GROMACS .gro file of C-alpha atoms in nm:
model
  412
    1MET     CA    1   0.236  -3.304  -0.726
    2ASP     CA    2   0.434  -3.307  -1.053
    3THR     CA    3   0.392  -3.660  -1.191
    4LYS     CA    4   0.563  -3.581  -1.525
    5ILE     CA    5   0.899  -3.539  -1.353
    6ASN     CA    6   0.837  -3.874  -1.184
    7GLU     CA    7   0.917  -4.047  -1.516
    8GLN     CA    8   1.271  -3.906  -1.515
    9PHE     CA    9   1.410  -4.064  -1.198
   10LEU     CA   10   1.381  -4.345  -0.942
   11PRO     CA   11   1.481  -4.325  -0.574
   12LEU     CA   12   1.664  -4.625  -0.430
   13LEU     CA   13   1.638  -4.586  -0.053
   14LEU     CA   14   1.876  -4.783   0.168
   15GLY     CA   15   1.716  -4.923   0.484
   16SER     CA   16   1.357  -4.983   0.595
   17ASP     CA   17   1.314  -4.767   0.905
   18ILE     CA   18   1.122  -4.445   0.974
   19ASN     CA   19   1.391  -4.245   0.793
   20VAL     CA   20   1.323  -4.448   0.478
   21TYR     CA   21   0.949  -4.396   0.514
   22GLY     CA   22   0.996  -4.022   0.560
   23MET     CA   23   1.197  -3.999   0.237
   24ALA     CA   24   0.952  -4.223   0.049
   25ARG     CA   25   0.667  -4.004   0.167
   26SER     CA   26   0.855  -3.690   0.060
   27PHE     CA   27   0.905  -3.831  -0.292
   28HIS     CA   28   0.542  -3.941  -0.309
   29GLU     CA   29   0.403  -3.608  -0.190
   30ALA     CA   30   0.613  -3.413  -0.440
   31TYR     CA   31   0.598  -3.636  -0.749
   32GLY     CA   32   0.370  -3.934  -0.683
   33THR     CA   33   0.680  -4.154  -0.686
   34ILE     CA   34   0.679  -4.515  -0.568
   35SER     CA   35   1.025  -4.563  -0.416
   36GLU     CA   36   1.229  -4.881  -0.405
   37ALA     CA   37   1.405  -4.961  -0.077
   38HIS     CA   38   1.677  -5.218  -0.010
   39GLY     CA   39   1.785  -5.325   0.336
   40ALA     CA   40   1.910  -5.606   0.557
   41GLY     CA   41   1.562  -5.663   0.702
   42GLN     CA   42   1.203  -5.543   0.709
   43LEU     CA   43   1.134  -5.293   0.987
   44ALA     CA   44   0.788  -5.188   1.102
   45PRO     CA   45   0.770  -4.828   0.969
   46THR     CA   46   0.769  -4.940   0.605
   47LYS     CA   47   0.544  -5.246   0.640
   48TYR     CA   48   0.213  -5.262   0.448
   49SER     CA   49   0.306  -4.951   0.249
   50LYS     CA   50   0.215  -4.887  -0.113
   51ILE     CA   51   0.451  -4.590  -0.160
   52VAL     CA   52   0.772  -4.788  -0.104
   53ASN     CA   53   0.861  -5.143  -0.209
   54VAL     CA   54   1.104  -5.297   0.040
   55HIS     CA   55   1.352  -5.563  -0.075
   56THR     CA   56   1.554  -5.746   0.191
   57HIS     CA   57   1.892  -5.911   0.140
   58ALA     CA   58   2.098  -6.128   0.373
   59GLY     CA   59   2.433  -5.969   0.451
   60PHE     CA   60   2.331  -5.635   0.302
   61SER     CA   61   2.477  -5.438   0.593
   62GLU     CA   62   2.827  -5.573   0.519
   63SER     CA   63   3.045  -5.451   0.233
   64GLU     CA   64   3.060  -5.780   0.040
   65GLY     CA   65   2.686  -5.847   0.055
   66PHE     CA   66   2.603  -5.483  -0.011
   67MET     CA   67   2.815  -5.459  -0.325
   68ARG     CA   68   2.689  -5.793  -0.454
   69VAL     CA   69   2.332  -5.660  -0.446
   70MET     CA   70   2.432  -5.319  -0.581
   71ARG     CA   71   2.610  -5.476  -0.878
   72GLU     CA   72   2.297  -5.678  -0.951
   73LEU     CA   73   2.095  -5.356  -0.940
   74MET     CA   74   2.345  -5.180  -1.166
   75GLU     CA   75   2.292  -5.457  -1.419
   76GLN     CA   76   1.913  -5.447  -1.370
   77TYR     CA   77   1.896  -5.074  -1.439
   78LYS     CA   78   2.171  -5.048  -1.702
   79ASP     CA   79   1.926  -4.975  -1.986
   80ASP     CA   80   1.677  -4.778  -1.775
   81PRO     CA   81   1.662  -4.417  -1.905
   82ARG     CA   82   1.576  -4.279  -1.562
   83LYS     CA   83   1.828  -4.127  -1.324
   84ILE     CA   84   1.865  -4.360  -1.025
   85ILE     CA   85   1.925  -4.174  -0.697
   86LEU     CA   86   2.080  -4.364  -0.405
   87VAL     CA   87   1.956  -4.226  -0.073
   88PRO     CA   88   2.124  -4.371   0.239
   89CYS     CA   89   1.901  -4.363   0.546
   90GLY     CA   90   2.145  -4.486   0.810
   91ASP     CA   91   2.508  -4.440   0.911
   92GLY     CA   92   2.611  -4.786   0.794
   93TYR     CA   93   2.464  -4.742   0.447
   94THR     CA   94   2.619  -4.396   0.417
   95GLU     CA   95   2.959  -4.546   0.492
   96LEU     CA   96   2.906  -4.826   0.240
   97ILE     CA   97   2.819  -4.578  -0.035
   98THR     CA   98   3.110  -4.344   0.037
   99HIS     CA   99   3.362  -4.630   0.039
  100ASN     CA  100   3.230  -4.765  -0.291
  101LYS     CA  101   3.130  -4.435  -0.450
  102LYS     CA  102   3.359  -4.458  -0.753
  103GLU     CA  103   3.204  -4.786  -0.871
  104LEU     CA  104   2.847  -4.701  -0.771
  105SER     CA  105   2.864  -4.366  -0.951
  106GLN     CA  106   2.903  -4.548  -1.282
  107ARG     CA  107   2.527  -4.603  -1.276
  108PHE     CA  108   2.379  -4.433  -0.971
  109ILE     CA  109   2.362  -4.075  -0.849
  110CYS     CA  110   2.536  -4.078  -0.510
  111PRO     CA  111   2.465  -3.750  -0.325
  112THR     CA  112   2.720  -3.811  -0.049
  113VAL     CA  113   3.067  -3.699   0.053
  114ASP     CA  114   3.376  -3.902  -0.040
  115ALA     CA  115   3.527  -4.169   0.185
  116LYS     CA  116   3.798  -3.943   0.330
  117THR     CA  117   3.548  -3.676   0.432
  118GLN     CA  118   3.313  -3.941   0.568
  119GLU     CA  119   3.583  -4.086   0.792
  120THR     CA  120   3.680  -3.740   0.919
  121LEU     CA  121   3.325  -3.632   1.002
  122GLU     CA  122   3.167  -3.961   1.113
  123ASP     CA  123   3.435  -4.037   1.371
  124LYS     CA  124   3.353  -3.803   1.656
  125ALA     CA  125   3.712  -3.762   1.774
  126ALA     CA  126   3.820  -3.648   1.426
  127PHE     CA  127   3.503  -3.440   1.392
  128TYR     CA  128   3.582  -3.237   1.703
  129GLN     CA  129   3.931  -3.170   1.566
  130THR     CA  130   3.761  -3.036   1.252
  131CYS     CA  131   3.532  -2.819   1.467
  132GLU     CA  132   3.841  -2.682   1.640
  133LYS     CA  133   3.999  -2.601   1.304
  134TYR     CA  134   3.697  -2.405   1.181
  135GLY     CA  135   3.603  -2.238   1.509
  136ILE     CA  136   3.279  -2.432   1.570
  137PRO     CA  137   3.186  -2.450   1.942
  138TYR     CA  138   3.157  -2.797   2.099
  139PRO     CA  139   3.142  -2.926   2.459
  140ASP     CA  140   3.459  -2.967   2.668
  141THR     CA  141   3.578  -3.310   2.560
  142LEU     CA  142   3.812  -3.590   2.667
  143ILE     CA  143   3.900  -3.860   2.412
  144ILE     CA  144   3.939  -4.198   2.584
  145THR     CA  145   4.115  -4.490   2.414
  146LYS     CA  146   4.103  -4.862   2.483
  147GLU     CA  147   4.470  -4.848   2.583
  148MET     CA  148   4.398  -4.579   2.844
  149VAL     CA  149   4.126  -4.795   3.002
  150GLU     CA  150   4.343  -5.108   3.005
  151LYS     CA  151   4.636  -4.926   3.167
  152ALA     CA  152   4.448  -4.742   3.442
  153SER     CA  153   4.193  -4.859   3.696
  154SER     CA  154   4.021  -4.522   3.672
  155ILE     CA  155   4.016  -4.245   3.410
  156LYS     CA  156   4.067  -3.899   3.560
  157LEU     CA  157   3.829  -3.646   3.407
  158PRO     CA  158   3.920  -3.278   3.354
  159PHE     CA  159   3.567  -3.153   3.429
  160ASP     CA  160   3.297  -3.198   3.691
  161PHE     CA  161   3.002  -3.437   3.691
  162PRO     CA  162   2.762  -3.507   3.536
  163VAL     CA  163   2.927  -3.611   3.211
  164ALA     CA  164   2.808  -3.751   2.879
  165LEU     CA  165   2.977  -4.064   2.745
  166LYS     CA  166   2.933  -4.198   2.390
  167PRO     CA  167   3.122  -4.396   2.124
  168SER     CA  168   3.335  -4.210   1.872
  169ASP     CA  169   3.258  -4.467   1.601
  170SER     CA  170   2.880  -4.512   1.600
  171VAL     CA  171   2.894  -4.766   1.314
  172GLU     CA  172   3.130  -5.001   1.500
  173TYR     CA  173   2.922  -4.957   1.816
  174LEU     CA  174   2.612  -5.094   1.640
  175ASP     CA  175   2.751  -5.448   1.676
  176VAL     CA  176   2.861  -5.409   2.039
  177ASP     CA  177   2.634  -5.556   2.306
  178PHE     CA  178   2.659  -5.561   2.684
  179GLU     CA  179   2.432  -5.533   2.987
  180GLY     CA  180   2.311  -5.177   3.028
  181ARG     CA  181   2.406  -5.074   2.673
  182LYS     CA  182   2.277  -4.735   2.557
  183LYS     CA  183   2.345  -4.518   2.254
  184ALA     CA  184   2.484  -4.257   2.493
  185PHE     CA  185   2.514  -4.224   2.870
  186ILE     CA  186   2.468  -3.946   3.123
  187LEU     CA  187   2.682  -4.041   3.424
  188TYR     CA  188   2.705  -3.887   3.768
  189THR     CA  189   2.997  -4.062   3.942
  190GLN     CA  190   3.350  -4.181   3.869
  191GLU     CA  191   3.241  -4.537   3.946
  192GLU     CA  192   2.976  -4.523   3.674
  193VAL     CA  193   3.227  -4.394   3.419
  194ASP     CA  194   3.481  -4.665   3.497
  195ASP     CA  195   3.215  -4.937   3.492
  196ILE     CA  196   3.074  -4.840   3.151
  197LEU     CA  197   3.418  -4.798   2.994
  198ALA     CA  198   3.520  -5.144   3.114
  199LYS     CA  199   3.201  -5.302   2.979
  200VAL     CA  200   3.230  -5.126   2.641
  201TYR     CA  201   3.582  -5.247   2.573
  202GLN     CA  202   3.527  -5.595   2.719
  203ALA     CA  203   3.236  -5.630   2.475
  204GLY     CA  204   3.471  -5.588   2.179
  205TYR     CA  205   3.454  -5.218   2.096
  206THR     CA  206   3.797  -5.089   1.988
  207SER     CA  207   3.762  -4.722   1.889
  208GLU     CA  208   3.772  -4.415   2.111
  209MET     CA  209   3.503  -4.315   2.359
  210ILE     CA  210   3.400  -3.952   2.392
  211CYS     CA  211   3.353  -3.809   2.742
  212GLN     CA  212   3.208  -3.457   2.759
  213ASN     CA  213   3.110  -3.200   3.014
  214PHE     CA  214   2.731  -3.227   3.035
  215ILE     CA  215   2.558  -2.911   2.919
  216PRO     CA  216   2.284  -2.834   3.174
  217GLY     CA  217   1.919  -2.825   3.079
  218ASP     CA  218   1.643  -3.053   2.953
  219ASP     CA  219   1.569  -3.165   2.598
  220SER     CA  220   1.422  -2.826   2.506
  221ARG     CA  221   1.777  -2.681   2.501
  222MET     CA  222   1.858  -2.900   2.203
  223ARG     CA  223   1.855  -2.786   1.840
  224VAL     CA  224   1.874  -2.994   1.525
  225LEU     CA  225   1.984  -2.842   1.197
  226ASN     CA  226   1.905  -3.005   0.863
  227ALA     CA  227   2.082  -2.882   0.550
  228TYR     CA  228   2.104  -2.974   0.184
  229VAL     CA  229   2.430  -2.906  -0.002
  230ASP     CA  230   2.429  -2.947  -0.380
  231GLN     CA  231   2.679  -3.122  -0.607
  232ASN     CA  232   2.874  -2.796  -0.640
  233HIS     CA  233   2.907  -2.759  -0.261
  234ARG     CA  234   2.653  -2.477  -0.230
  235VAL     CA  235   2.413  -2.489   0.064
  236ARG     CA  236   2.063  -2.470  -0.084
  237MET     CA  237   1.851  -2.508   0.230
  238MET     CA  238   1.885  -2.497   0.608
  239TYR     CA  239   1.605  -2.584   0.851
  240LEU     CA  240   1.650  -2.542   1.225
  241GLY     CA  241   1.438  -2.754   1.454
  242HIS     CA  242   1.377  -2.711   1.827
  243PRO     CA  243   1.347  -3.056   1.990
  244LEU     CA  244   1.129  -3.065   2.297
  245LEU     CA  245   1.149  -3.431   2.395
  246GLU     CA  246   1.366  -3.736   2.328
  247ASP     CA  247   1.298  -4.109   2.331
  248PRO     CA  248   1.407  -4.240   2.675
  249THR     CA  249   1.450  -4.601   2.561
  250PRO     CA  250   1.816  -4.708   2.616
  251GLU     CA  251   1.874  -4.814   2.254
  252ALA     CA  252   1.702  -4.500   2.123
  253VAL     CA  253   1.847  -4.230   2.350
  254GLY     CA  254   1.894  -3.911   2.150
  255ASN     CA  255   1.612  -3.981   1.904
  256TYR     CA  256   1.379  -3.683   1.900
  257VAL     CA  257   1.003  -3.733   1.933
  258ALA     CA  258   0.886  -3.370   1.919
  259ILE     CA  259   1.038  -3.089   1.711
  260MET     CA  260   0.898  -2.743   1.652
  261PRO     CA  261   1.041  -2.499   1.397
  262ASP     CA  262   1.305  -2.246   1.498
  263TYR     CA  263   1.509  -1.975   1.327
  264ASN     CA  264   1.858  -1.847   1.412
  265GLU     CA  265   2.061  -1.660   1.152
  266LYS     CA  266   2.382  -1.683   1.355
  267VAL     CA  267   2.359  -2.063   1.355
  268PHE     CA  268   2.262  -2.069   0.986
  269ASN     CA  269   2.553  -1.847   0.882
  270GLN     CA  270   2.804  -2.035   1.094
  271MET     CA  271   2.708  -2.381   0.968
  272LYS     CA  272   2.667  -2.267   0.605
  273GLU     CA  273   3.024  -2.137   0.606
  274PHE     CA  274   3.146  -2.461   0.765
  275LEU     CA  275   2.973  -2.689   0.513
  276GLU     CA  276   3.096  -2.493   0.213
  277LYS     CA  277   3.454  -2.473   0.341
  278ILE     CA  278   3.479  -2.852   0.377
  279ASP     CA  279   3.328  -2.911   0.028
  280TYR     CA  280   3.029  -3.098   0.168
  281VAL     CA  281   2.774  -3.277  -0.054
  282GLY     CA  282   2.423  -3.405   0.023
  283PHE     CA  283   2.206  -3.393   0.333
  284ALA     CA  284   2.361  -3.299   0.668
  285ASN     CA  285   2.199  -3.331   1.009
  286PHE     CA  286   2.357  -3.154   1.310
  287ASP     CA  287   2.274  -3.200   1.678
  288MET     CA  288   2.359  -2.913   1.913
  289LYS     CA  289   2.262  -2.781   2.254
  290TYR     CA  290   2.237  -2.430   2.395
  291ASP     CA  291   2.481  -2.367   2.681
  292GLU     CA  292   2.345  -2.091   2.904
  293ARG     CA  293   2.684  -2.060   3.072
  294ASP     CA  294   2.837  -1.886   2.770
  295GLY     CA  295   2.540  -1.830   2.536
  296GLU     CA  296   2.675  -2.063   2.266
  297TYR     CA  297   2.518  -2.352   2.078
  298LYS     CA  298   2.761  -2.644   2.121
  299LEU     CA  299   2.780  -2.898   1.841
  300PHE     CA  300   2.753  -3.267   1.935
  301GLU     CA  301   2.772  -3.445   1.601
  302ILE     CA  302   2.693  -3.446   1.233
  303ASN     CA  303   2.498  -3.719   1.053
  304LEU     CA  304   2.604  -3.742   0.687
  305ARG     CA  305   2.246  -3.794   0.578
  306GLN     CA  306   1.899  -3.673   0.669
  307GLY     CA  307   1.802  -3.771   1.023
  308ARG     CA  308   1.526  -4.009   1.133
  309SER     CA  309   1.315  -3.709   1.234
  310SER     CA  310   1.405  -3.497   0.929
  311PHE     CA  311   1.055  -3.535   0.788
  312CYS     CA  312   0.992  -3.229   1.005
  313VAL     CA  313   1.152  -3.035   0.717
  314THR     CA  314   0.906  -3.168   0.459
  315LEU     CA  315   0.621  -3.117   0.706
  316GLY     CA  316   0.734  -2.758   0.754
  317GLY     CA  317   0.700  -2.681   0.384
  318TYR     CA  318   1.047  -2.765   0.250
  319ASN     CA  319   1.018  -3.104   0.079
  320LEU     CA  320   1.344  -3.297   0.115
  321ALA     CA  321   1.299  -3.493  -0.207
  322LYS     CA  322   1.266  -3.177  -0.415
  323TYR     CA  323   1.619  -3.068  -0.330
  324LEU     CA  324   1.763  -3.393  -0.466
  325VAL     CA  325   1.549  -3.384  -0.780
  326GLU     CA  326   1.611  -3.016  -0.855
  327ASP     CA  327   1.986  -3.065  -0.808
  328TYR     CA  328   2.048  -3.392  -0.994
  329VAL     CA  329   1.748  -3.448  -1.224
  330LEU     CA  330   1.631  -3.102  -1.327
  331GLU     CA  331   1.978  -2.951  -1.271
  332THR     CA  332   1.821  -2.628  -1.147
  333PRO     CA  333   2.096  -2.364  -1.102
  334PHE     CA  334   2.176  -2.244  -0.751
  335THR     CA  335   2.038  -1.899  -0.675
  336GLU     CA  336   2.047  -1.847  -0.297
  337THR     CA  337   2.043  -2.033   0.032
  338THR     CA  338   1.698  -2.077   0.183
  339TYR     CA  339   1.688  -2.017   0.558
  340ALA     CA  340   1.367  -2.204   0.629
  341LYS     CA  341   1.085  -2.081   0.848
  342GLY     CA  342   0.867  -2.380   0.928
  343ASP     CA  343   0.513  -2.360   1.056
  344LYS     CA  344   0.429  -2.703   1.201
  345LEU     CA  345   0.515  -2.916   1.502
  346TRP     CA  346   0.653  -3.262   1.414
  347ILE     CA  347   0.562  -3.537   1.661
  348GLY     CA  348   0.670  -3.899   1.691
  349VAL     CA  349   0.470  -4.003   1.997
  350PRO     CA  350   0.107  -3.967   2.113
  351GLU     CA  351  -0.008  -3.617   2.208
  352LYS     CA  352  -0.075  -3.734   2.565
  353ILE     CA  353   0.297  -3.807   2.613
  354LEU     CA  354   0.391  -3.460   2.495
  355LYS     CA  355   0.150  -3.303   2.742
  356GLU     CA  356   0.283  -3.512   3.029
  357TYR     CA  357   0.659  -3.521   2.968
  358ILE     CA  358   0.765  -3.198   2.796
  359ALA     CA  359   0.911  -2.969   3.063
  360ASP     CA  360   0.678  -2.688   3.169
  361GLY     CA  361   0.756  -2.343   3.031
  362PRO     CA  362   0.716  -2.122   2.722
  363ASP     CA  363   0.838  -2.396   2.487
  364LYS     CA  364   0.571  -2.637   2.607
  365ASP     CA  365   0.310  -2.363   2.581
  366GLN     CA  366   0.408  -2.306   2.218
  367ALA     CA  367   0.391  -2.680   2.145
  368MET     CA  368   0.046  -2.704   2.301
  369GLN     CA  369  -0.066  -2.414   2.084
  370TYR     CA  370   0.048  -2.600   1.772
  371LEU     CA  371  -0.157  -2.900   1.887
  372THR     CA  372  -0.464  -2.687   1.962
  373GLU     CA  373  -0.445  -2.518   1.621
  374LYS     CA  374  -0.394  -2.857   1.449
  375LYS     CA  375  -0.061  -2.736   1.309
  376TYR     CA  376   0.122  -3.063   1.357
  377GLY     CA  377   0.191  -3.393   1.191
  378ASN     CA  378   0.410  -3.701   1.200
  379THR     CA  379   0.599  -3.919   0.957
  380LEU     CA  380   0.394  -4.239   0.965
  381TYR     CA  381   0.032  -4.119   0.948
  382TYR     CA  382  -0.006  -4.052   0.574
  383LYS     CA  383  -0.363  -4.064   0.446
  384GLU     CA  384  -0.245  -4.147   0.091
  385ASP     CA  385  -0.083  -4.464   0.222
  386MET     CA  386  -0.326  -4.602   0.475
  387ASN     CA  387  -0.496  -4.939   0.488
  388LEU     CA  388  -0.631  -5.139   0.780
  389LYS     CA  389  -0.310  -5.336   0.844
  390ARG     CA  390  -0.092  -5.029   0.825
  391TYR     CA  391  -0.329  -4.825   1.041
  392LEU     CA  392  -0.323  -5.089   1.316
  393LEU     CA  393   0.055  -5.119   1.292
  394VAL     CA  394   0.112  -4.744   1.326
  395LYS     CA  395  -0.134  -4.726   1.617
  396ARG     CA  396   0.064  -4.999   1.793
  397ILE     CA  397   0.398  -4.825   1.728
  398PHE     CA  398   0.263  -4.514   1.898
  399TYR     CA  399   0.090  -4.705   2.179
  400LEU     CA  400   0.414  -4.874   2.288
  401TYR     CA  401   0.564  -4.538   2.380
  402HIS     CA  402   0.340  -4.512   2.687
  403ASP     CA  403   0.518  -4.803   2.860
  404ARG     CA  404   0.861  -4.680   2.745
  405TYR     CA  405   0.815  -4.342   2.910
  406LYS     CA  406   0.676  -4.491   3.230
  407LYS     CA  407   0.975  -4.725   3.254
  408TYR     CA  408   1.268  -4.515   3.133
  409PHE     CA  409   1.192  -4.142   3.148
  410ARG     CA  410   1.410  -3.938   3.385
  411LYS     CA  411   1.427  -3.562   3.416
  412LYS     CA  412   1.762  -3.416   3.313
   0.00000   0.00000   0.00000
């Protein structure tokens, strides 16, 4: 822990979820830093913490309310000699920074892409066009518009069932609510597809929906790649994770709850070239799945920030906060890209759930070995930030997963 460097900067984290706590913990582990977080509300993962101070603001998730608070903070810190680093921890906050980056950069360090790049990569329909341009494999895809659904009683699909269905604009979809809503759907019949599409657009969603050929296999076929790209568009670090299990809760589908380290130079080289060609900046988080039919890893999406489970990178020996500080505070010159080789299993649920729900096979055997050898950890259990209230809260967060899996888990 280098506490002297701590005097040179201050992290302003945007949000209050587990992603925020993971970044606050990374800063604290590396430098002893107490982070400041600003969000629209107080979420459980950051409650009763002494390593992050959470400030809540009404309307903070909307542009007007966000910029009102940010201008107040710019005034508050105008004479502060420290470098203030803005770290978005959600898609909405990333979008708000990118669309106001010119003004925010007058006082804050904003390690994000510009608004044009954000719009191209965040919108999944535009993202897949970019993948096509740069030769990045992705699943067979049909882009469905609101107009198509309104004109036809049924949407004809160019591939067989099952299919995956998800919104192209995940930020707009956050405010859309209807019976049976999920972050993403796996559907097995034409009737299911037509029903969900009708509900989505009747609920007020206006952007495209993405329908894709479902890549066979359980959660252990997934991979998640975390990367850090510096202010000069050089990839400094890449960490490949091997998810073994996802959260089955409808509103949390796609959130990983167990990730063990992996290593694949073909994937590293391919995504490094992609990130540098598009002049990327900041953290990037890619979801992909191995398709045994052609031996390719197919890209699903990119998050223009670290992911909610990206603490697996810090846990694996590659502290996320250090990359920001070395780039923007210490201005350490780029030397080479680190292709990380982690050594710990990251978990987000009780061990009992892993033992019961991870699919049997070599991957599960490896995960169980990590548990046996005590080579594992999670984001929320941090001994340097534990008190009775926080301990009981974290225990409850983990306990609730038992009912979620009993109610919602289905084999894929």
